[in-house]
Amino acid sequence: MVQLVSLRRVIAASIALVCVLLAIGWLTREKPENKPYLQILGSGFLFNYRIADITYGFTATVIRPLPVGSIIEASFEDPAGGEPLIVRKRVGTDTTRYGFQSPPVRGVKASIPYLVTVRVVDREGGEILWTHAFGVKSQISDDLVPDEPLTVGPGYALNPGK
């Protein structure tokens, strides 16, 4: 009687299957140099009516290794007009997630996308390694935020000027 399934045939078939799967994986893989350096995880506006402050920002995570010491630069459009607001952070080894927040802004209008441009530059700040632009919209206008803070101090005491 001939044995159809032997240990050698099972091992040979397993090795052949692994080789085929590795070849398919190798041919369909995404090359690391084609990936962006950062992925934007989320963005939005922050309205703090108590201290009459409006900012906007985003969070990004590193998905392709960045050279240590390089700089991530975020340029926020000023809703009131004028020059873009620039925020820079140096890349370190302690984290792969970076949060950026604009300085306080005014003139925000609802449903208008405000341009944010993210650049990764080398450690000297001369060579641009990567750039990405996107818009951030607010669902409300800044008409709801008072001109002066409603509260002062760490305990949110009422503003004596109000």
XYZ file of C-alpha atoms in Angstrom:
162
model
C 0.000 0.000 0.000
C 1.369 3.387 -1.021
C 1.281 6.138 1.543
C -0.009 9.366 -0.082
C 0.851 11.677 2.808
C 4.342 11.484 4.168
C 6.265 13.781 6.463
C 8.631 14.720 3.632
C 5.761 15.721 1.341
C 4.145 17.830 4.063
C 7.427 19.621 4.769
C 8.120 20.160 1.056
C 4.609 21.542 0.471
C 4.923 23.836 3.500
C 8.267 25.192 2.312
C 6.881 25.764 -1.192
C 3.846 27.579 0.226
C 6.024 29.800 2.443
C 8.243 30.660 -0.543
C 5.218 31.604 -2.663
C 3.765 33.763 0.117
C 7.110 35.509 0.695
C 7.422 36.218 -3.028
C 3.904 37.685 -3.141
C 4.619 39.794 -0.054
C 7.891 41.063 -1.483
C 6.319 42.026 -4.802
C 3.343 43.830 -3.244
C 5.127 45.608 -0.376
C 5.170 49.370 -0.077
C 8.682 50.723 -0.312
C 9.683 52.692 2.802
C 11.060 55.585 0.739
C 7.588 56.072 -0.804
C 5.894 56.538 2.579
C 5.353 60.023 4.005
C 7.316 60.928 7.135
C 4.230 61.907 9.128
C 0.566 60.995 9.283
C -1.893 63.619 10.503
C -4.069 61.923 13.132
C -6.497 64.772 13.753
C -6.949 68.521 13.774
C -9.354 71.137 15.017
C -10.074 74.412 16.774
C -10.065 74.953 20.528
C -12.338 77.712 21.848
C -11.706 78.547 25.515
C -14.366 81.160 26.261
C -13.321 81.485 29.924
C -9.961 82.993 29.031
C -11.067 84.415 25.634
C -8.569 82.259 23.760
C -8.866 80.531 20.363
C -6.209 78.225 18.945
C -6.099 75.478 16.378
C -3.773 72.625 15.787
C -3.171 69.012 14.918
C -1.513 65.824 16.084
C 0.870 63.856 13.873
C 2.658 60.563 14.257
C 5.901 59.436 12.642
C 5.366 56.575 10.183
C 8.759 56.723 8.464
C 11.900 57.178 10.560
C 13.014 60.802 10.825
C 16.648 61.795 11.256
C 17.272 62.750 14.893
C 17.585 66.505 15.216
C 15.505 67.316 12.164
C 12.780 69.915 12.580
C 9.033 69.614 12.108
C 7.611 73.016 11.178
C 3.910 73.887 11.170
C 2.693 77.021 9.429
C -0.817 78.114 10.464
C -2.842 80.562 8.384
C -3.829 83.598 10.463
C -7.642 83.901 10.202
C -7.376 87.660 10.780
C -4.950 87.972 7.859
C -1.267 88.720 7.906
C 1.756 86.470 8.028
C 1.393 82.756 8.783
C 2.014 81.681 12.365
C 5.026 79.339 12.563
C 5.602 76.680 15.234
C 8.704 74.427 15.201
C 9.663 71.296 17.117
C 12.900 69.370 16.983
C 12.638 65.609 16.459
C 13.962 63.491 19.303
C 14.140 59.837 20.214
C 11.651 60.024 23.081
C 8.399 60.101 21.091
C 6.838 59.371 17.721
C 3.775 61.572 18.281
C 3.889 65.346 17.997
C 1.181 67.869 18.793
C 1.171 71.363 17.323
C -0.964 74.295 18.430
C -1.117 77.748 16.912
C -0.622 80.889 18.949
C -3.947 82.546 19.896
C -5.924 83.680 16.844
C -8.979 85.848 16.132
C -11.190 86.326 13.099
C -12.234 82.682 12.798
C -15.253 82.130 10.566
C -17.344 78.961 10.513
C -16.904 76.421 7.698
C -13.887 78.144 6.160
C -10.797 75.918 5.793
C -7.665 77.541 7.228
C -4.439 76.323 5.645
C -1.887 74.402 7.690
C 1.402 73.479 6.035
C 3.669 70.913 7.682
C 7.309 70.627 6.652
C 10.109 68.375 7.809
C 13.497 70.027 7.377
C 17.011 68.803 8.139
C 18.720 69.692 11.426
C 20.258 72.865 9.976
C 16.895 73.991 8.608
C 18.093 74.275 5.018
C 16.888 71.193 3.138
C 13.170 70.385 2.996
C 12.720 66.618 3.414
C 8.910 66.474 3.219
C 5.915 68.795 3.040
C 2.148 68.390 3.413
C -0.730 70.886 3.422
C -4.296 70.516 4.664
C -7.208 72.667 5.805
C -8.773 72.941 9.243
C -12.393 74.105 9.571
C -14.235 75.425 12.577
C -17.902 74.684 13.119
C -18.453 78.030 14.855
C -17.233 81.602 14.432
C -15.280 83.454 17.069
C -18.216 85.839 17.660
C -19.118 83.598 20.609
C -15.798 84.212 22.382
C -15.614 87.368 24.527
C -12.948 90.005 23.879
C -11.708 89.842 27.489
C -11.313 86.810 29.768
C -14.341 85.982 31.906
C -12.105 84.511 34.598
C -8.583 85.076 35.901
C -6.140 82.933 37.835
C -5.880 79.215 38.353
C -9.193 78.936 40.228
C -11.221 80.589 37.493
C -12.091 83.557 39.718
C -14.337 86.090 38.026
C -12.515 88.800 36.111
C -12.710 91.975 38.242
C -13.012 94.046 35.053
C -16.268 92.329 34.116
